[in-house]
Amino acid sequence: MKNKIIWPTLTAIWILVIAVAVEATLMGSRLMNEAGISLAAGEVNRMIYHIFVIAGIISFVLYVVLKGAIKKITDPIEALTEDAKKFKEDQYTHQLRDYDIEELQNLAHAFDYMGDELSGTIRKLRHQKAKLESMFSSLEEGIIVIDKKGYIDETNELARKLLGLKGNIPNNCHITHLLREEQFVKLVTEGLKTNKMQVIELKIGEYIVYITMVAVGRSGKVYEYLLLIKDVTQLRGLEEMKYQFVSNVSHELKTPLTSIQGFVETLQAGAIENKEVAYRFLNIIDIETKRLYRLIQDILLLSEIENMDKQEYGDVKVASVIENCMSLLQEQADKKSVKIVFNEEQSLVIKNMSEDHLTQMMMNLLGNAVRYTDNGAIIITTQENSRQQIITIRDSGIGIPEESIPHIFERFYRVDKGRSRQSGGTGLGLSIVKHIAKLYEIKIEVSSELGEGTCFRLILNKEDE
């Protein structure tokens, strides 16, 4: 920068000096000629030489002066330029300097102020960006941000998961290229066209998603669009489960009520006069009423357990609970010539569990074993090791088909519907067992073979002492 100023200046001065010297020499020659004075050529040359020497000295002095003056200007500017380059490396402060030129000192102060302001602004922006990215990634909804033409700007991990997208999304990718589902394409097209909120519900792979597209803008001007993707798979599953439950409950309640109503109407029509028929009908009404009562009790119990949080309980002696359940079921087992055997290998005491809940589990599991065993035995075993407590219930009954095992804990699911209804089962027993096990983090393992029997294993991890 110095040379770009100094050398053109000196060149201009030299040209001016040469022009002045030539003009002065010519003018002097004319004046002398008019006065009749003649100069030798040597004298003229000496005059020109002296002029050039003086011009050279002046040029040198001027060069030194200009160089010093320009240096006072260019050095601070170069220093500030280097400091400005460091902004790229996140260095927003520089060494404070004292400049002789007031304007440069003001420029340096302004530069310091700008660096401080820029540093603070960038720190705030980075903090806001980090906070937004954290919020963006932790939201329980998938989010996709697209521009006014439908090209993707940002997505979070949940959005990619719900839409079944793998890997990184390429730059400048249009949203409709990610998912070519007809309803989704229509949603995006209508949203971009009308700027109005659009909603759809889609099944994508294993997920059911509710997608909302909204425009983001101000004063009627749209800047970008948000696609909010909510996973409603579990919600729809619960709704379906609720519908099936209500449907099954209605059917299960209707069956005994219809039977009771029919026998009452028959008795009212005159059958009550026949004592033998009347007694038989009343006996059936009594059976159906008790069945209805058991069903309602199981429904209430299941609802209670589903909405219950684990509480603080005392310790339960497993042997005592099993022996009580055996005594309650012994008469039913004797009628079928089925033996119930308790093999207590280790005496188990379960900590922090309700005795009523354990009784409910054992009554339902043993009751099912008695109900589906026509001959042979039911063997109950208790075991314990350093990490687990295990209760095993093995019967020699009819067994469970392999394809039915994943469904036996569902509400009102029956492997043998005729046998279950005939023996008074409500279809909720194993569902109650499953929810109690879930409450206490008890693992249930089931193995079965048709015609050979079924084995249930309750595995409870021991609490750290």
Short mmCIF file of N, CA and C in Angstrom, two decimals, residues 282-292 294:
data_model
loop_
_atom_site.label_atom_id
_atom_site.label_comp_id
_atom_site.label_asym_id
_atom_site.label_seq_id
_atom_site.Cartn_x
_atom_site.Cartn_y
_atom_site.Cartn_z
N LEU A 282 -84.16 -72.60 38.80
CA LEU A 282 -83.62 -71.71 39.82
C LEU A 282 -82.14 -72.02 40.09
N ASN A 283 -81.79 -73.30 39.99
CA ASN A 283 -80.39 -73.69 40.17
C ASN A 283 -79.52 -73.10 39.04
N ILE A 284 -80.05 -73.13 37.81
CA ILE A 284 -79.32 -72.55 36.67
C ILE A 284 -79.20 -71.03 36.83
N ILE A 285 -80.32 -70.41 37.28
CA ILE A 285 -80.29 -68.96 37.51
C ILE A 285 -79.24 -68.61 38.56
N ASP A 286 -79.13 -69.43 39.59
CA ASP A 286 -78.14 -69.20 40.64
C ASP A 286 -76.72 -69.30 40.08
N ILE A 287 -76.49 -70.32 39.23
CA ILE A 287 -75.16 -70.49 38.62
C ILE A 287 -74.80 -69.29 37.74
N GLU A 288 -75.76 -68.85 36.93
CA GLU A 288 -75.51 -67.73 36.02
C GLU A 288 -75.32 -66.43 36.81
N THR A 289 -76.06 -66.28 37.90
CA THR A 289 -75.91 -65.07 38.73
C THR A 289 -74.51 -65.02 39.35
N LYS A 290 -74.04 -66.17 39.86
CA LYS A 290 -72.70 -66.22 40.44
C LYS A 290 -71.64 -65.96 39.39
N ARG A 291 -71.87 -66.50 38.20
CA ARG A 291 -70.93 -66.26 37.10
C ARG A 291 -70.89 -64.78 36.76
N LEU A 292 -72.07 -64.15 36.73
CA LEU A 292 -72.15 -62.72 36.44
C LEU A 292 -71.43 -61.91 37.52
N ARG A 294 -68.92 -62.97 39.43
CA ARG A 294 -67.48 -63.17 39.27
C ARG A 294 -66.92 -62.32 38.14
#
